[in-house]
mmCIF file of C-alpha atoms and ligand atoms in Angstrom:
data_model
loop_
_atom_site.group_PDB
_atom_site.id
_atom_site.type_symbol
_atom_site.label_atom_id
_atom_site.label_comp_id
_atom_site.label_asym_id
_atom_site.label_seq_id
_atom_site.Cartn_x
_atom_site.Cartn_y
_atom_site.Cartn_z
ATOM 1 C CA UNK A 4 68.071 145.681 87.806
ATOM 2 C CA UNK A 5 69.372 148.290 90.235
ATOM 3 C CA UNK A 6 69.454 147.428 93.947
ATOM 4 C CA UNK A 7 67.758 149.738 96.437
ATOM 5 C CA UNK A 8 67.861 148.509 100.029
ATOM 6 C CA UNK A 9 65.709 150.501 102.452
ATOM 7 C CA UNK A 10 67.327 148.778 105.439
ATOM 8 C CA UNK A 11 69.731 149.627 108.271
ATOM 9 C CA UNK A 12 71.756 146.421 107.847
ATOM 10 C CA UNK A 13 72.141 145.303 104.205
ATOM 11 C CA UNK A 14 75.637 143.998 103.646
ATOM 12 C CA UNK A 15 76.773 146.722 101.268
ATOM 13 C CA UNK A 16 74.362 149.694 101.347
ATOM 14 C CA UNK A 17 72.704 149.225 104.767
ATOM 15 C CA UNK A 18 71.663 152.524 106.340
ATOM 16 C CA UNK A 19 72.377 154.663 103.276
ATOM 17 C CA UNK A 20 68.785 154.785 102.003
ATOM 18 C CA UNK A 21 66.733 154.284 105.148
ATOM 19 C CA UNK A 22 65.069 157.691 104.781
ATOM 20 C CA UNK A 23 62.358 157.474 102.097
ATOM 21 C CA UNK A 24 63.469 160.641 100.265
ATOM 22 C CA UNK A 25 67.085 159.406 100.038
ATOM 23 C CA UNK A 26 65.822 156.030 98.790
ATOM 24 C CA UNK A 27 63.593 157.569 96.111
ATOM 25 C CA UNK A 28 66.403 159.843 94.918
ATOM 26 C CA UNK A 29 68.766 156.872 94.661
ATOM 27 C CA UNK A 30 66.141 154.810 92.793
ATOM 28 C CA UNK A 31 65.756 157.607 90.231
ATOM 29 C CA UNK A 32 69.550 157.812 89.930
ATOM 30 C CA UNK A 33 69.705 154.071 89.140
ATOM 31 C CA UNK A 34 67.216 154.614 86.290
ATOM 32 C CA UNK A 35 69.213 157.604 85.011
ATOM 33 C CA UNK A 36 72.273 155.337 84.997
ATOM 34 C CA UNK A 37 70.478 152.846 82.747
ATOM 35 C CA UNK A 38 68.629 150.369 84.980
ATOM 36 C CA UNK A 39 65.379 148.938 83.596
ATOM 37 C CA UNK A 40 64.112 147.951 87.053
ATOM 38 C CA UNK A 41 64.651 149.208 90.591
ATOM 39 C CA UNK A 42 64.517 146.381 93.136
ATOM 40 C CA UNK A 43 63.258 147.753 96.449
ATOM 41 C CA UNK A 44 63.973 145.645 99.555
ATOM 42 C CA UNK A 45 63.147 146.255 103.218
ATOM 43 C CA UNK A 46 64.741 143.184 104.783
ATOM 44 C CA UNK A 47 68.379 142.150 104.500
ATOM 45 C CA UNK A 48 68.910 138.536 103.459
ATOM 46 C CA UNK A 49 72.657 138.525 104.059
ATOM 47 C CA UNK A 50 73.979 135.428 105.875
ATOM 48 C CA UNK A 51 72.974 135.585 109.544
ATOM 49 C CA UNK A 52 70.395 138.356 109.072
ATOM 50 C CA UNK A 53 67.481 138.440 111.515
ATOM 51 C CA UNK A 54 63.943 138.600 110.074
ATOM 52 C CA UNK A 55 62.136 141.963 110.075
ATOM 53 C CA UNK A 56 58.539 142.211 111.373
ATOM 54 C CA UNK A 57 55.951 142.685 108.635
ATOM 55 C CA UNK A 58 54.782 146.135 109.831
ATOM 56 C CA UNK A 59 58.357 147.442 109.778
ATOM 57 C CA UNK A 60 59.039 146.048 106.308
ATOM 58 C CA UNK A 61 55.802 147.611 105.017
ATOM 59 C CA UNK A 62 56.755 150.950 106.592
ATOM 60 C CA UNK A 63 60.149 150.902 104.847
ATOM 61 C CA UNK A 64 59.083 149.666 101.434
ATOM 62 C CA UNK A 65 55.611 150.930 100.514
ATOM 63 C CA UNK A 66 56.194 154.724 100.422
ATOM 64 C CA UNK A 67 59.352 154.246 98.333
ATOM 65 C CA UNK A 68 57.634 151.915 95.852
ATOM 66 C CA UNK A 69 54.699 154.322 95.596
ATOM 67 C CA UNK A 70 56.867 157.375 94.884
ATOM 68 C CA UNK A 71 59.075 155.598 92.333
ATOM 69 C CA UNK A 72 56.161 153.933 90.515
ATOM 70 C CA UNK A 73 54.238 157.234 90.409
ATOM 71 C CA UNK A 74 57.258 158.711 88.620
ATOM 72 C CA UNK A 75 57.146 155.989 85.952
ATOM 73 C CA UNK A 76 59.897 153.745 87.351
ATOM 74 C CA UNK A 77 59.502 149.979 86.874
ATOM 75 C CA UNK A 78 59.712 148.659 90.412
ATOM 76 C CA UNK A 79 60.271 145.152 91.675
ATOM 77 C CA UNK A 80 59.861 144.333 95.352
ATOM 78 C CA UNK A 81 62.464 142.146 97.045
ATOM 79 C CA UNK A 82 60.517 140.352 99.766
ATOM 80 C CA UNK A 83 59.644 136.952 101.227
ATOM 81 C CA UNK A 84 56.382 138.135 102.818
ATOM 82 C CA UNK A 85 53.021 137.869 101.038
ATOM 83 C CA UNK A 86 51.665 140.970 102.841
ATOM 84 C CA UNK A 87 54.607 143.079 101.660
ATOM 85 C CA UNK A 88 54.408 141.727 98.104
ATOM 86 C CA UNK A 89 50.671 142.483 97.927
ATOM 87 C CA UNK A 90 51.048 145.982 99.357
ATOM 88 C CA UNK A 91 53.981 146.769 97.063
ATOM 89 C CA UNK A 92 52.053 145.666 93.972
ATOM 90 C CA UNK A 93 49.068 147.765 95.134
ATOM 91 C CA UNK A 94 51.536 150.677 95.418
ATOM 92 C CA UNK A 95 52.711 150.146 91.826
ATOM 93 C CA UNK A 96 55.382 147.414 91.834
ATOM 94 C CA UNK A 97 55.226 145.153 88.790
ATOM 95 C CA UNK A 98 57.547 142.336 89.801
ATOM 96 C CA UNK A 99 57.894 140.212 92.948
ATOM 97 C CA UNK A 100 61.534 139.225 93.541
ATOM 98 C CA UNK A 101 61.333 136.441 96.073
ATOM 99 C CA UNK A 102 64.491 134.825 97.462
ATOM 100 C CA UNK A 103 62.326 132.099 99.057
ATOM 101 C CA UNK A 104 60.521 131.289 95.752
ATOM 102 C CA UNK A 105 57.257 130.926 97.693
ATOM 103 C CA UNK A 106 55.184 133.906 96.563
ATOM 104 C CA UNK A 107 53.923 132.656 93.192
ATOM 105 C CA UNK A 108 50.303 132.673 94.450
ATOM 106 C CA UNK A 109 50.609 136.421 95.164
ATOM 107 C CA UNK A 110 52.098 137.048 91.739
ATOM 108 C CA UNK A 111 49.292 135.042 90.135
ATOM 109 C CA UNK A 112 46.588 136.883 92.085
ATOM 110 C CA UNK A 113 48.023 140.357 91.395
ATOM 111 C CA UNK A 114 49.285 139.893 87.819
ATOM 112 C CA UNK A 115 52.859 140.776 88.792
ATOM 113 C CA UNK A 116 55.921 139.161 87.227
ATOM 114 C CA UNK A 117 57.755 136.735 89.506
ATOM 115 C CA UNK A 118 61.414 135.918 90.202
ATOM 116 C CA UNK A 119 61.958 132.473 91.716
ATOM 117 C CA UNK A 120 65.403 132.462 93.345
ATOM 118 C CA UNK A 121 67.179 129.405 94.698
ATOM 119 C CA UNK A 122 68.129 129.363 98.381
ATOM 120 C CA UNK A 123 69.135 126.525 100.719
ATOM 121 C CA UNK A 124 67.496 126.964 104.136
ATOM 122 C CA UNK A 125 67.073 130.556 105.289
ATOM 123 C CA UNK A 126 69.474 133.487 105.680
ATOM 124 C CA UNK A 127 70.135 132.797 109.362
ATOM 125 C CA UNK A 128 71.531 129.332 108.706
ATOM 126 C CA UNK A 129 72.137 128.988 104.967
ATOM 127 C CA UNK A 130 75.953 129.278 105.074
ATOM 128 C CA UNK A 131 76.356 126.475 107.652
ATOM 129 C CA UNK A 132 78.250 123.981 105.478
ATOM 130 C CA UNK A 133 75.973 123.767 102.445
ATOM 131 C CA UNK A 134 76.445 120.538 100.485
ATOM 132 C CA UNK A 135 75.220 119.363 97.083
ATOM 133 C CA UNK A 136 75.974 116.305 94.976
ATOM 134 C CA UNK A 137 75.756 118.393 91.804
ATOM 135 C CA UNK A 138 74.932 122.001 92.548
ATOM 136 C CA UNK A 139 74.105 122.921 88.935
ATOM 137 C CA UNK A 140 71.637 120.083 88.409
ATOM 138 C CA UNK A 141 70.050 120.459 91.865
ATOM 139 C CA UNK A 142 69.606 124.232 91.509
ATOM 140 C CA UNK A 143 68.270 123.884 87.966
ATOM 141 C CA UNK A 144 65.768 121.190 88.962
ATOM 142 C CA UNK A 145 64.550 123.155 91.994
ATOM 143 C CA UNK A 146 64.164 126.323 89.919
ATOM 144 C CA UNK A 147 62.314 124.572 87.111
ATOM 145 C CA UNK A 148 59.945 123.022 89.681
ATOM 146 C CA UNK A 149 59.274 126.480 91.218
ATOM 147 C CA UNK A 150 58.908 128.165 87.831
ATOM 148 C CA UNK A 151 56.633 125.448 86.417
ATOM 149 C CA UNK A 152 54.446 125.658 89.535
ATOM 150 C CA UNK A 153 54.264 129.452 89.199
ATOM 151 C CA UNK A 154 53.296 129.136 85.540
ATOM 152 C CA UNK A 155 50.633 126.544 86.381
ATOM 153 C CA UNK A 156 49.305 128.873 89.097
ATOM 154 C CA UNK A 157 48.764 131.540 86.424
ATOM 155 C CA UNK A 158 51.863 133.770 86.571
ATOM 156 C CA UNK A 159 52.525 135.157 83.062
ATOM 157 C CA UNK A 160 56.154 136.231 83.476
ATOM 158 C CA UNK A 161 58.439 133.941 85.478
ATOM 159 C CA UNK A 162 62.185 134.467 85.951
ATOM 160 C CA UNK A 163 64.708 132.124 87.573
ATOM 161 C CA UNK A 164 67.816 133.068 89.578
ATOM 162 C CA UNK A 165 70.504 130.682 90.932
ATOM 163 C CA UNK A 166 70.803 132.664 94.184
ATOM 164 C CA UNK A 167 74.535 133.282 94.247
ATOM 165 C CA UNK A 168 75.682 133.223 97.899
ATOM 166 C CA UNK A 169 72.420 131.805 99.268
ATOM 167 C CA UNK A 170 73.429 128.509 100.869
ATOM 168 C CA UNK A 171 76.474 128.051 98.605
ATOM 169 C CA UNK A 172 80.226 127.940 99.029
ATOM 170 C CA UNK A 173 82.605 129.812 96.736
ATOM 171 C CA UNK A 174 83.070 126.594 94.730
ATOM 172 C CA UNK A 175 79.282 126.194 94.355
ATOM 173 C CA UNK A 176 78.903 129.815 93.224
ATOM 174 C CA UNK A 177 81.669 129.411 90.650
ATOM 175 C CA UNK A 178 80.187 126.146 89.377
ATOM 176 C CA UNK A 179 76.817 127.890 88.899
ATOM 177 C CA UNK A 180 78.387 130.872 87.134
ATOM 178 C CA UNK A 181 80.430 128.585 84.892
ATOM 179 C CA UNK A 182 77.261 126.707 83.913
ATOM 180 C CA UNK A 183 74.681 129.473 83.629
ATOM 181 C CA UNK A 184 73.938 128.215 80.129
ATOM 182 C CA UNK A 185 72.326 125.163 81.788
ATOM 183 C CA UNK A 186 69.798 127.497 83.438
ATOM 184 C CA UNK A 187 69.369 129.502 80.222
ATOM 185 C CA UNK A 188 68.559 126.245 78.386
ATOM 186 C CA UNK A 189 65.443 125.796 80.571
ATOM 187 C CA UNK A 190 63.787 128.535 78.501
ATOM 188 C CA UNK A 191 62.992 130.703 81.538
ATOM 189 C CA UNK A 192 64.684 134.127 81.514
ATOM 190 C CA UNK A 193 67.624 134.098 83.936
ATOM 191 C CA UNK A 194 68.452 136.814 86.478
ATOM 192 C CA UNK A 195 71.830 136.732 88.248
ATOM 193 C CA UNK A 196 72.952 138.641 91.353
ATOM 194 C CA UNK A 197 76.667 138.622 92.095
ATOM 195 C CA UNK A 198 77.062 142.320 92.885
ATOM 196 C CA UNK A 199 79.545 143.010 95.709
ATOM 197 C CA UNK A 200 79.044 139.557 97.243
ATOM 198 C CA UNK A 201 81.649 137.954 99.512
ATOM 199 C CA UNK A 202 82.588 135.312 96.926
ATOM 200 C CA UNK A 203 83.831 138.198 94.792
ATOM 201 C CA UNK A 204 85.624 139.608 97.818
ATOM 202 C CA UNK A 205 87.522 136.341 98.164
ATOM 203 C CA UNK A 206 88.442 136.195 94.476
ATOM 204 C CA UNK A 207 89.538 139.832 94.492
ATOM 205 C CA UNK A 208 91.654 139.263 97.619
ATOM 206 C CA UNK A 209 93.344 136.431 95.738
ATOM 207 C CA UNK A 210 93.939 138.777 92.778
ATOM 208 C CA UNK A 211 95.400 141.357 95.194
ATOM 209 C CA UNK A 212 97.616 138.667 96.808
ATOM 210 C CA UNK A 213 96.084 139.697 100.113
ATOM 211 C CA UNK A 214 94.467 137.853 103.015
ATOM 212 C CA UNK A 215 92.016 140.709 103.586
ATOM 213 C CA UNK A 216 88.747 140.792 101.646
ATOM 214 C CA UNK A 217 88.163 144.198 100.048
ATOM 215 C CA UNK A 218 85.031 145.802 101.551
ATOM 216 C CA UNK A 219 81.748 145.473 99.577
ATOM 217 C CA UNK A 220 82.130 149.002 98.157
ATOM 218 C CA UNK A 221 85.496 148.006 96.648
ATOM 219 C CA UNK A 222 84.399 144.963 94.630
ATOM 220 C CA UNK A 223 83.343 146.737 91.430
ATOM 221 C CA UNK A 224 85.802 144.881 89.188
ATOM 222 C CA UNK A 225 84.370 141.535 90.312
ATOM 223 C CA UNK A 226 80.756 142.722 90.033
ATOM 224 C CA UNK A 227 81.234 144.016 86.492
ATOM 225 C CA UNK A 228 83.299 141.021 85.364
ATOM 226 C CA UNK A 229 80.669 138.536 86.552
ATOM 227 C CA UNK A 230 77.813 140.633 85.115
ATOM 228 C CA UNK A 231 79.554 140.616 81.717
ATOM 229 C CA UNK A 232 80.163 136.879 82.009
ATOM 230 C CA UNK A 233 76.510 136.292 82.917
ATOM 231 C CA UNK A 234 75.285 138.240 79.875
ATOM 232 C CA UNK A 235 77.709 136.361 77.660
ATOM 233 C CA UNK A 236 76.288 133.062 78.964
ATOM 234 C CA UNK A 237 72.776 134.194 78.041
ATOM 235 C CA UNK A 238 71.407 135.709 81.266
ATOM 236 C CA UNK A 239 68.646 138.213 80.516
ATOM 237 C CA UNK A 240 69.209 140.509 83.513
ATOM 238 C CA UNK A 241 71.694 141.130 86.315
ATOM 239 C CA UNK A 242 71.040 142.652 89.740
ATOM 240 C CA UNK A 243 73.591 145.386 90.415
ATOM 241 C CA UNK A 244 74.416 148.056 92.992
ATOM 242 C CA UNK A 245 76.691 149.968 90.600
ATOM 243 C CA UNK A 246 74.442 150.380 87.605
ATOM 244 C CA UNK A 247 76.388 152.818 85.407
ATOM 245 C CA UNK A 248 79.487 150.605 85.151
ATOM 246 C CA UNK A 249 77.354 147.474 84.725
ATOM 247 C CA UNK A 250 75.327 148.967 81.864
ATOM 248 C CA UNK A 251 78.477 150.118 80.086
ATOM 249 C CA UNK A 252 79.984 146.623 80.377
ATOM 250 C CA UNK A 253 76.710 145.014 79.245
ATOM 251 C CA UNK A 254 76.637 147.195 76.117
ATOM 252 C CA UNK A 255 80.159 146.100 75.215
ATOM 253 C CA UNK A 256 79.305 142.427 75.738
ATOM 254 C CA UNK A 257 76.087 142.786 73.711
ATOM 255 C CA UNK A 258 78.052 144.286 70.797
ATOM 256 C CA UNK A 259 80.552 141.414 70.948
ATOM 257 C CA UNK A 260 77.774 138.814 71.073
ATOM 258 C CA UNK A 261 76.024 140.458 68.086
ATOM 259 C CA UNK A 262 79.274 140.423 66.117
ATOM 260 C CA UNK A 263 79.716 136.752 67.014
ATOM 261 C CA UNK A 264 76.196 136.010 65.758
ATOM 262 C CA UNK A 265 76.991 137.709 62.436
ATOM 263 C CA UNK A 266 80.109 135.609 62.033
ATOM 264 C CA UNK A 267 78.105 132.485 62.703
ATOM 265 C CA UNK A 268 75.502 133.563 60.127
ATOM 266 C CA UNK A 269 78.132 134.179 57.440
ATOM 267 C CA UNK A 270 79.728 130.855 58.290
ATOM 268 C CA UNK A 271 76.428 129.158 57.570
ATOM 269 C CA UNK A 272 75.805 131.136 54.357
HETATM 270 N N1 HH2 B 27 70.739 138.936 96.369
HETATM 271 C C1 HH2 B 27 70.416 139.690 97.441
HETATM 272 C C2 HH2 B 27 69.086 140.097 97.646
HETATM 273 N N2 HH2 B 27 68.119 139.776 96.758
HETATM 274 N N3 HH2 B 27 67.447 138.732 94.758
HETATM 275 C C3 HH2 B 27 67.756 137.993 93.681
HETATM 276 N N4 HH2 B 27 66.802 137.687 92.786
HETATM 277 N N5 HH2 B 27 69.026 137.557 93.449
HETATM 278 C C4 HH2 B 27 70.048 137.819 94.308
HETATM 279 O O1 HH2 B 27 71.186 137.356 94.065
HETATM 280 C C5 HH2 B 27 69.761 138.606 95.471
HETATM 281 C C6 HH2 B 27 68.428 139.040 95.669
HETATM 282 C C7 HH2 B 27 71.473 140.095 98.417
HETATM 283 O O2 HH2 B 27 72.022 141.348 98.106
HETATM 284 P P1 HH2 B 27 71.617 142.756 98.772
HETATM 285 O O3 HH2 B 27 70.174 143.072 98.533
HETATM 286 O O4 HH2 B 27 72.548 143.788 98.289
HETATM 287 O O5 HH2 B 27 71.923 142.575 100.314
HETATM 288 P P2 HH2 B 27 70.990 142.373 101.586
HETATM 289 O O6 HH2 B 27 70.281 141.070 101.410
HETATM 290 O O7 HH2 B 27 71.969 142.370 102.735
HETATM 291 O O8 HH2 B 27 70.012 143.522 101.657
#
C-alpha cells in the first residue's frame, strides 16, 4: 500500500502533493513501482496534529481519489470522518483505512473493505505517556473486537493494523513488531505501517551512534527492514512511502519464505 498524503503537514511528505495534479501523478508512480493500493489521506494523524474541517478534507481528497480510480488504480481512503469515507467511496475508493476503527458502518453500507487500526486516544494526545499491561494482548483484543463488530455489521473484507506509533512508546512498537504473529493468528489479514516513523528514527540514530534522529526522508533502511520483518511474520500488506524498495525487499522475503515452506514439506515427506 503506497502512501499519498494530500496535506500541508504530514510528518514526512507534507506539502509535496497538496496540488491535485501532483498527487495524482505520485499515486500513479506508486502503482508503477509495484503498489497494489494507493492510500489517499487528507488529514495528518501525526502526534500533536490538529483536526482538519470536513469540507477541507473533502476538497483535498475527493478529486484525487476520483482521478486515480478512473485510471484503474485501487484506492483506499485514509480518514476518520464518515462524510469523507462516503464521498471517497462514491468517487471510486474501494477500501476505508480508518485509524480510529470507527467507520465500519460506512464500510458496511457502501460495500468497501475496511482497515481497523489500533490507536490509544487521539493524535493530539496519544503520545502522552501511553501505558499498557501487555501491549500485544491489549492491541490484539481491541482489534479483534473491532474486526468482529465490523464483520457482524456486514463488512466483507476486514483488515487489522496494530497502529505503530499511535499511542505507543518505542518499546511498545517493538513488542508489537516482535509479536505480529499473534495478530496474524487471529485469522484477519494484517496491515502494518512502520514507514519513516520516529521509532525507526530512534533505532537508526542508535545504529549511527548519533544523538540526532535522521529526518523522515532518511529512514529507508528502517522502513524496508521492518516491512521485510512484517512479511516474514505473516503480515499480508505493509503501508509504505518508498514503494519500489519495499516491493523489491518483499519479493526477496517471499522467495525465502517459499523456499522455507518447501523444506518443511520435504521434511514431512
Ligand atoms: N500511519 C499513518 C497514517 N495512516 N494507517 C494505517 N492503517 N496504519 C498506519 O500505520 C498509519 C495509517 C501515519 O503516517 P503518514 O500518513 O505518513 O503521516 P501523517 O499521519 O502525518 O499524514
